[in-house]
Amino acid sequence: MTDMRFASALAADQAAADSIPALVDSIAGEGPQNPDLALLFTAPTSGAEAEAQIAALESTLAPTNSIACSAEWVIGNDREVEERPAATLLAGWGEGMACSAFELGDTDWKTIFGTPEGLRDHLELDFEPKLFVLLAEPFTAPLRHLLPAFDSAFPATPVVGGVASGGMSPGMTRLSANGRIRDEGVVGLALGGALEPEIILSQGCRPIGNEFEVTGAERSQITELDGRKPTLVFRDLYHELDSDLQSFIRSGGLLIGIAVDDSEDPPGPSDYLIRNVSGVNPETGAIGVMDLVRSGQVVRFHVRTPAAAADDLELLLSPQAFATAPAAALLFTCNARGTRLYAEPNRDVGIVGRAIGRQVPVAGFFANGELGPVGASNYLHSYSASICLLRPAGERASWPS
């Protein structure tokens, strides 16, 4: 079996100058002095503070490959730290594990988007990646073009990560790749070799009603469902719901799921790409969707509630009861979750810990948009929890045979 080890640490309620030494001390002895990879997520009080933390990590831990970003809130081990400064670290050592940190910015987009292989040529990896972890600046990263570029250059390779949160205007967020600090674009980590990733994407909602075929569409508007006006279809569905679900819908919890694979009949829960409903046109009966739609697609209405978010995450993680515990986990959850969604703290990380084992190192942050695959393609999500479990190659979670 491949010797693969990870360690995570969390420093909360400490001065920025003390947080990195505390993180490094916490993982001391878990592996050789210099890890093969390190991911740092920090909730600082300023950009300068984040830069100092990143520099301190590079000088004290000196990982071979590292990426980092600032965030509004962070996650470490079994805690979600909200509303106060904190930093969390995941470090890894792996025999045969391949990794390479990279950065992409304004001067790279023309090359990357110029040809289908532009991204692969630009990264110049000397191994075939099994996973990409991306951290994006919220105002400058062209993720709606970049994710299809990853799909084209590296087919069926999952992309996880998130959009850095906490920055209210351009230039406030800090990213880094191997200690090189930037305030725009994207940083990332390509992983491969003797490592097997498993991705769990919980979109945090439950379906309501039946599936419908889109029989009329104009870009991001559904103009007809099963030959009827969408508003009339939804009206009939709405009146069949209980008062609690109706209340969540009135408060903005209505979503629509777009089946990503037309061959699945009927689509399963994980076959839908969940998108917000952007509005309705009372004159035409059309419903606006925060994505492009086309005739022939299958859609289903969904609703987001705290219970649905927790239940969906628990269901998707349930196969872990029959699997070997992963070596580590990354958790990227929406910054509208946490206590903004649930009545109690640490809900998402608690569900993850119960499913995979509380001894498993966990690190992540509350993102302003989460990355993860649906079907064979990678997407930018909202209100979701994107989880990446890392195991030695050959170990996968599965139902018992």
Coordinates of C-alpha atoms in Angstrom, one line a residue:
M1 CA 0.0 0.0 0.0
T2 CA 1.2 3.5 -0.8
D3 CA 2.5 5.4 2.2
M4 CA 0.3 8.5 2.1
R5 CA -0.1 10.7 5.2
F6 CA -2.0 14.0 5.8
A7 CA -2.3 16.3 8.8
S8 CA -4.6 19.2 9.4
A9 CA -4.5 22.0 12.0
L10 CA -6.7 24.9 13.0
A11 CA -5.6 28.1 14.7
A12 CA -8.5 30.3 15.9
D13 CA -8.6 33.4 18.1
Q14 CA -4.9 34.0 17.8
A15 CA -3.0 37.0 16.5
A16 CA -2.0 36.6 12.8
A17 CA 1.7 36.5 13.8
D18 CA 1.1 33.5 16.1
S19 CA -1.3 31.5 13.9
I20 CA 1.2 30.0 11.4
P21 CA 3.7 28.9 14.1
A22 CA 0.7 27.3 15.9
L23 CA -0.3 25.5 12.7
V24 CA 3.2 24.2 12.0
D25 CA 3.7 23.1 15.6
S26 CA 0.4 21.2 15.4
I27 CA 1.5 19.0 12.5
A28 CA 5.1 18.6 13.6
G29 CA 6.0 14.9 13.7
E30 CA 3.2 13.8 11.3
G31 CA 5.6 13.5 8.4
P32 CA 9.0 14.7 7.1
Q33 CA 9.9 18.3 7.7
N34 CA 8.8 19.5 4.3
P35 CA 5.5 18.3 3.0
D36 CA 4.8 17.5 -0.6
L37 CA 1.8 19.7 -0.6
A38 CA 0.1 22.3 1.7
L39 CA -3.2 24.1 1.5
L40 CA -3.7 27.2 3.7
F41 CA -7.0 28.9 4.1
T42 CA -7.0 32.0 6.3
A43 CA -9.7 34.4 7.5
P44 CA -7.5 37.5 8.2
T45 CA -8.4 41.0 9.2
S46 CA -6.6 42.5 6.2
G47 CA -4.8 41.6 2.9
A48 CA -1.5 42.5 4.5
E49 CA -2.1 40.1 7.3
A50 CA -2.9 37.3 4.8
E51 CA 0.3 38.0 2.9
A52 CA 2.3 37.8 6.1
Q53 CA 0.7 34.5 7.0
I54 CA 1.4 33.0 3.5
A55 CA 5.1 34.2 3.7
A56 CA 5.4 32.7 7.2
L57 CA 4.1 29.3 6.1
E58 CA 6.5 29.2 3.1
S59 CA 9.5 30.1 5.3
T60 CA 8.8 27.8 8.2
L61 CA 7.1 24.7 6.6
A62 CA 8.6 25.1 3.1
P63 CA 6.2 22.7 1.3
T64 CA 7.2 21.5 -2.2
N65 CA 3.8 22.7 -3.6
S66 CA 1.4 25.0 -1.9
I67 CA -1.7 27.0 -2.6
A68 CA -3.6 29.4 -0.3
C69 CA -6.4 31.9 -0.2
S70 CA -8.1 34.3 2.2
A71 CA -11.7 33.6 3.1
E72 CA -14.5 35.0 5.2
W73 CA -14.7 31.9 7.4
V74 CA -12.6 28.7 7.6
I75 CA -13.0 25.0 8.4
G76 CA -10.5 22.8 10.2
N77 CA -10.9 19.3 11.7
D78 CA -14.3 19.3 13.4
R79 CA -14.9 23.1 13.5
E80 CA -16.3 25.7 11.4
V81 CA -14.9 29.0 12.6
E82 CA -17.2 32.0 11.9
E83 CA -17.1 35.7 12.6
R84 CA -13.5 35.8 13.8
P85 CA -9.9 35.5 12.5
A86 CA -8.7 31.9 12.0
A87 CA -6.4 29.9 9.8
T88 CA -6.5 26.2 8.7
L89 CA -3.8 24.0 7.1
L90 CA -3.8 20.7 5.3
A91 CA -0.4 19.2 4.7
G92 CA 0.4 16.0 2.8
W93 CA 3.2 13.5 2.2
G94 CA 2.8 10.7 -0.3
E95 CA 5.1 8.2 -1.9
G96 CA 4.3 8.2 -5.6
M97 CA 1.8 11.1 -5.2
A98 CA 2.3 13.7 -8.0
C99 CA 1.4 17.3 -7.5
S100 CA 2.0 20.7 -9.1
A101 CA 0.9 24.1 -8.0
F102 CA 0.1 26.7 -10.7
E103 CA -1.3 30.2 -11.2
L104 CA -3.4 31.7 -13.9
G105 CA -4.1 35.4 -14.5
D106 CA -4.9 38.2 -17.0
T107 CA -1.9 37.5 -19.2
D108 CA -2.8 33.8 -19.6
W109 CA -6.4 33.8 -20.7
K110 CA -5.7 34.4 -24.4
T111 CA -3.4 31.4 -24.6
I112 CA -5.6 29.2 -22.5
F113 CA -8.8 29.9 -24.4
G114 CA -7.2 30.0 -27.8
T115 CA -7.4 26.3 -28.6
P116 CA -9.0 23.2 -27.0
E117 CA -5.6 22.1 -25.8
G118 CA -4.5 25.6 -24.7
L119 CA -4.8 24.9 -21.0
R120 CA -3.0 21.6 -21.1
D121 CA -0.2 23.1 -23.1
H122 CA 0.0 26.1 -20.7
L123 CA 0.2 24.0 -17.5
E124 CA 3.0 21.7 -18.9
L125 CA 2.3 18.9 -16.4
D126 CA 4.7 15.9 -16.4
F127 CA 1.9 13.6 -15.1
E128 CA -1.7 12.9 -15.9
P129 CA -3.8 14.7 -13.3
K130 CA -6.6 12.9 -11.5
L131 CA -7.8 16.1 -9.7
F132 CA -7.6 19.8 -9.8
V133 CA -8.1 22.1 -6.8
L134 CA -8.8 25.7 -7.8
L135 CA -9.0 28.8 -5.7
A136 CA -10.4 31.8 -7.5
E137 CA -10.5 35.6 -7.0
P138 CA -14.2 36.6 -7.1
F139 CA -14.0 39.6 -9.4
T140 CA -11.5 38.6 -12.1
A141 CA -11.5 34.8 -12.5
P142 CA -13.5 33.8 -15.7
L143 CA -14.7 30.5 -14.3
R144 CA -17.6 30.1 -16.7
H145 CA -15.0 29.9 -19.5
L146 CA -12.2 28.3 -17.5
L147 CA -14.1 25.3 -16.2
P148 CA -15.1 24.3 -19.8
A149 CA -11.5 24.7 -20.7
F150 CA -10.5 22.2 -18.0
D151 CA -13.3 19.8 -19.3
S152 CA -11.8 20.1 -22.8
A153 CA -8.2 19.7 -22.0
F154 CA -8.6 17.1 -19.2
P155 CA -11.8 15.2 -19.9
A156 CA -13.6 13.6 -16.9
T157 CA -11.0 15.1 -14.5
P158 CA -12.8 16.6 -11.5
V159 CA -12.3 20.2 -10.4
V160 CA -13.0 21.1 -6.8
G161 CA -12.4 24.2 -4.8
G162 CA -14.1 27.5 -4.4
V163 CA -14.2 31.2 -5.0
A164 CA -12.4 33.1 -2.2
S165 CA -14.9 34.9 0.1
G166 CA -14.7 37.9 2.4
G167 CA -13.4 40.5 -0.2
M168 CA -16.0 43.1 -0.9
S169 CA -14.2 44.7 -3.8
P170 CA -11.4 43.9 -6.3
G171 CA -8.0 43.7 -4.7
M172 CA -9.1 42.7 -1.3
T173 CA -8.6 38.9 -1.7
R174 CA -5.3 37.2 -1.5
L175 CA -4.3 34.0 -3.4
S176 CA -0.9 32.3 -3.6
A177 CA 0.8 29.5 -5.4
N178 CA 4.1 28.4 -4.0
G179 CA 4.3 31.6 -2.0
R180 CA 3.7 33.9 -5.0
I181 CA 1.0 36.2 -3.9
R182 CA -1.7 37.6 -6.2
D183 CA -4.9 39.5 -5.9
E184 CA -6.5 38.4 -9.2
G185 CA -7.0 35.3 -11.3
V186 CA -6.8 31.7 -10.1
V187 CA -4.3 29.5 -8.3
G188 CA -4.5 25.7 -8.4
L189 CA -3.1 22.4 -7.5
A190 CA -2.9 19.4 -9.9
L191 CA -2.8 16.0 -8.2
G192 CA -2.2 12.6 -9.6
G193 CA 0.0 9.6 -9.3
A194 CA -0.7 7.2 -6.4
L195 CA -3.7 9.1 -5.2
E196 CA -7.4 8.5 -5.8
P197 CA -9.9 11.4 -5.3
E198 CA -13.5 10.9 -4.6
I199 CA -15.9 13.8 -5.0
I200 CA -19.1 14.3 -3.2
L201 CA -21.2 17.3 -4.3
S202 CA -24.2 18.2 -2.2
Q203 CA -26.4 20.9 -3.8
G204 CA -28.4 21.2 -0.6
C205 CA -32.0 20.8 -1.8
R206 CA -34.8 18.4 -2.4
P207 CA -36.9 17.8 -5.5
I208 CA -40.6 18.7 -5.6
G209 CA -43.1 17.5 -8.1
N210 CA -42.3 15.5 -11.2
E211 CA -39.9 15.9 -14.1
F212 CA -40.8 18.1 -17.0
E213 CA -39.5 18.4 -20.5
V214 CA -38.5 21.9 -21.7
T215 CA -40.6 22.3 -24.9
G216 CA -39.7 26.0 -25.3
A217 CA -36.6 28.0 -24.3
E218 CA -34.8 31.2 -25.1
R219 CA -31.3 31.4 -23.7
S220 CA -31.9 31.5 -19.9
Q221 CA -35.7 31.6 -20.0
I222 CA -38.0 28.5 -20.0
T223 CA -41.0 29.5 -22.1
E224 CA -42.8 26.2 -22.1
L225 CA -42.8 23.0 -20.0
D226 CA -44.6 19.9 -21.4
G227 CA -46.5 22.3 -23.7
R228 CA -47.7 24.6 -21.0
K229 CA -46.7 27.9 -19.6
P230 CA -44.1 27.3 -16.8
T231 CA -45.9 29.6 -14.4
L232 CA -49.1 27.5 -14.7
V233 CA -47.1 24.3 -14.2
F234 CA -45.5 25.7 -11.1
R235 CA -48.8 27.1 -9.7
D236 CA -50.3 23.6 -9.8
L237 CA -47.3 22.2 -8.1
Y238 CA -47.1 24.9 -5.5
H239 CA -50.7 24.3 -4.3
E240 CA -49.8 20.6 -3.7
L241 CA -47.0 21.5 -1.2
D242 CA -47.3 21.8 2.5
S243 CA -47.3 25.2 4.2
D244 CA -43.7 24.9 5.3
L245 CA -42.3 24.3 1.8
Q246 CA -44.5 27.1 0.5
S247 CA -42.9 29.4 3.1
F248 CA -39.4 28.4 2.0
I249 CA -40.3 29.1 -1.6
R250 CA -41.7 32.5 -0.8
S251 CA -38.4 33.3 1.0
G252 CA -36.3 32.6 -2.1
G253 CA -35.8 28.9 -1.7
L254 CA -37.1 27.9 -5.2
L255 CA -34.6 26.3 -7.5
I256 CA -34.7 24.3 -10.7
G257 CA -32.6 21.2 -11.6
I258 CA -31.5 20.7 -15.1
A259 CA -30.7 17.1 -16.1
V260 CA -27.1 17.0 -17.4
D261 CA -27.5 13.7 -19.2
D262 CA -30.4 13.3 -21.5
S263 CA -30.0 9.5 -21.7
E264 CA -30.9 9.0 -18.0
D265 CA -34.6 8.2 -17.8
P266 CA -35.6 9.2 -15.3
P267 CA -32.7 11.3 -14.0
G268 CA -31.4 10.4 -10.5
P269 CA -30.9 13.0 -7.7
S270 CA -27.2 13.5 -8.6
D271 CA -28.0 14.0 -12.3
Y272 CA -29.4 17.5 -11.9
L273 CA -27.4 20.7 -12.1
I274 CA -29.2 23.0 -9.6
R275 CA -29.7 26.6 -10.6
N276 CA -31.5 29.6 -9.0
V277 CA -34.8 30.8 -10.5
S278 CA -34.1 34.4 -11.5
G279 CA -37.7 35.5 -11.9
V280 CA -40.9 35.1 -13.8
N281 CA -42.6 37.0 -16.7
P282 CA -46.2 37.3 -15.7
E283 CA -47.2 38.3 -19.2
T284 CA -45.7 35.3 -21.1
G285 CA -45.5 32.8 -18.2
A286 CA -41.8 32.3 -18.7
I287 CA -39.4 31.4 -15.9
G288 CA -35.9 32.8 -15.8
V289 CA -33.0 30.5 -14.8
M290 CA -29.4 31.4 -13.8
D291 CA -28.0 29.3 -16.7
L292 CA -28.7 28.5 -20.3
V293 CA -31.5 26.1 -21.1
R294 CA -32.6 24.5 -24.3
S295 CA -35.6 22.6 -25.6
G296 CA -35.5 18.9 -25.0
Q297 CA -33.8 19.1 -21.6
V298 CA -35.5 17.6 -18.6
V299 CA -36.0 19.8 -15.5
R300 CA -37.4 19.4 -12.1
F301 CA -38.2 22.0 -9.5
H302 CA -36.3 21.9 -6.2
V303 CA -36.5 23.7 -2.8
R304 CA -33.8 24.5 -0.4
T305 CA -34.3 24.1 3.3
P306 CA -31.9 23.5 6.2
A307 CA -33.3 20.0 6.6
A308 CA -32.9 19.3 2.9
A309 CA -29.3 20.5 2.9
A310 CA -28.4 18.3 5.9
D311 CA -30.3 15.3 4.6
D312 CA -28.8 15.5 1.1
L313 CA -25.3 15.7 2.5
E314 CA -25.9 12.7 4.9
L315 CA -27.3 10.6 2.1
L316 CA -24.5 11.3 -0.3
L317 CA -21.9 10.4 2.4
S318 CA -23.7 7.3 3.5
P319 CA -21.6 4.9 1.3
Q320 CA -18.6 5.9 3.4
A321 CA -19.8 3.6 6.1
F322 CA -18.7 0.7 3.9
A323 CA -15.3 2.1 2.8
T324 CA -11.8 2.5 4.2
A325 CA -11.5 5.9 5.8
P326 CA -9.9 8.5 3.5
A327 CA -6.4 9.9 4.2
A328 CA -7.8 13.4 4.2
A329 CA -10.8 15.5 3.2
L330 CA -11.3 19.0 1.7
L331 CA -14.5 20.8 2.4
F332 CA -15.7 23.8 0.4
T333 CA -19.1 25.0 1.6
C334 CA -21.1 28.0 0.6
N335 CA -20.8 31.1 2.8
A336 CA -24.6 31.1 2.9
R337 CA -24.5 27.8 4.9
G338 CA -23.0 27.5 8.4
T339 CA -25.2 29.4 11.0
R340 CA -26.6 31.4 8.1
L341 CA -28.5 28.3 7.2
Y342 CA -28.6 26.0 10.2
A343 CA -29.7 26.7 13.7
E344 CA -26.4 25.3 15.2
P345 CA -22.7 25.6 14.3
N346 CA -20.4 23.0 12.8
R347 CA -23.3 21.2 11.0
D348 CA -21.7 20.4 7.6
V349 CA -18.3 19.5 9.0
G350 CA -20.0 17.4 11.7
I351 CA -21.9 15.4 9.1
V352 CA -18.7 14.9 7.2
G353 CA -16.8 13.8 10.3
R354 CA -19.5 11.3 11.4
A355 CA -19.4 9.8 7.9
I356 CA -15.7 9.4 7.3
G357 CA -14.4 9.3 10.9
R358 CA -13.4 12.2 13.1
Q359 CA -9.8 11.2 13.0
V360 CA -9.5 12.1 9.3
P361 CA -7.8 15.4 8.7
V362 CA -10.2 18.0 7.3
A363 CA -9.6 21.6 6.0
G364 CA -11.6 24.0 3.9
F365 CA -13.4 27.3 3.9
F366 CA -16.7 29.0 3.3
A367 CA -16.7 30.0 -0.4
N368 CA -18.4 32.6 -2.5
G369 CA -19.1 29.8 -5.1
E370 CA -18.1 26.2 -5.0
L371 CA -16.6 24.0 -7.7
G372 CA -17.5 20.4 -8.4
P373 CA -18.6 18.0 -11.1
V374 CA -22.1 17.0 -12.1
G375 CA -21.9 14.1 -14.6
A376 CA -18.8 14.4 -16.7
S377 CA -18.4 18.2 -16.5
N378 CA -17.3 20.7 -13.9
Y379 CA -19.5 23.6 -12.7
L380 CA -19.6 26.6 -10.5
H381 CA -22.3 26.2 -7.8
S382 CA -24.0 28.1 -5.1
Y383 CA -25.3 27.0 -1.7
S384 CA -23.5 23.7 -2.1
A385 CA -21.0 21.7 -0.2
S386 CA -18.2 20.3 -2.3
I387 CA -16.1 17.6 -0.6
C388 CA -13.0 15.9 -1.9
L389 CA -11.8 12.7 -0.2
L390 CA -8.2 11.7 -0.8
R391 CA -7.1 8.1 -0.7
P392 CA -4.2 6.0 -1.9
A393 CA -4.8 4.7 -5.4
G394 CA -6.9 1.6 -5.4
E395 CA -9.1 2.5 -2.4
R396 CA -12.5 3.7 -3.3
A397 CA -15.8 4.1 -1.4
S398 CA -18.5 1.7 -2.6
W399 CA -21.6 -0.1 -1.5
P400 CA -20.9 -3.6 -0.3
S401 CA -21.3 -6.3 -3.0

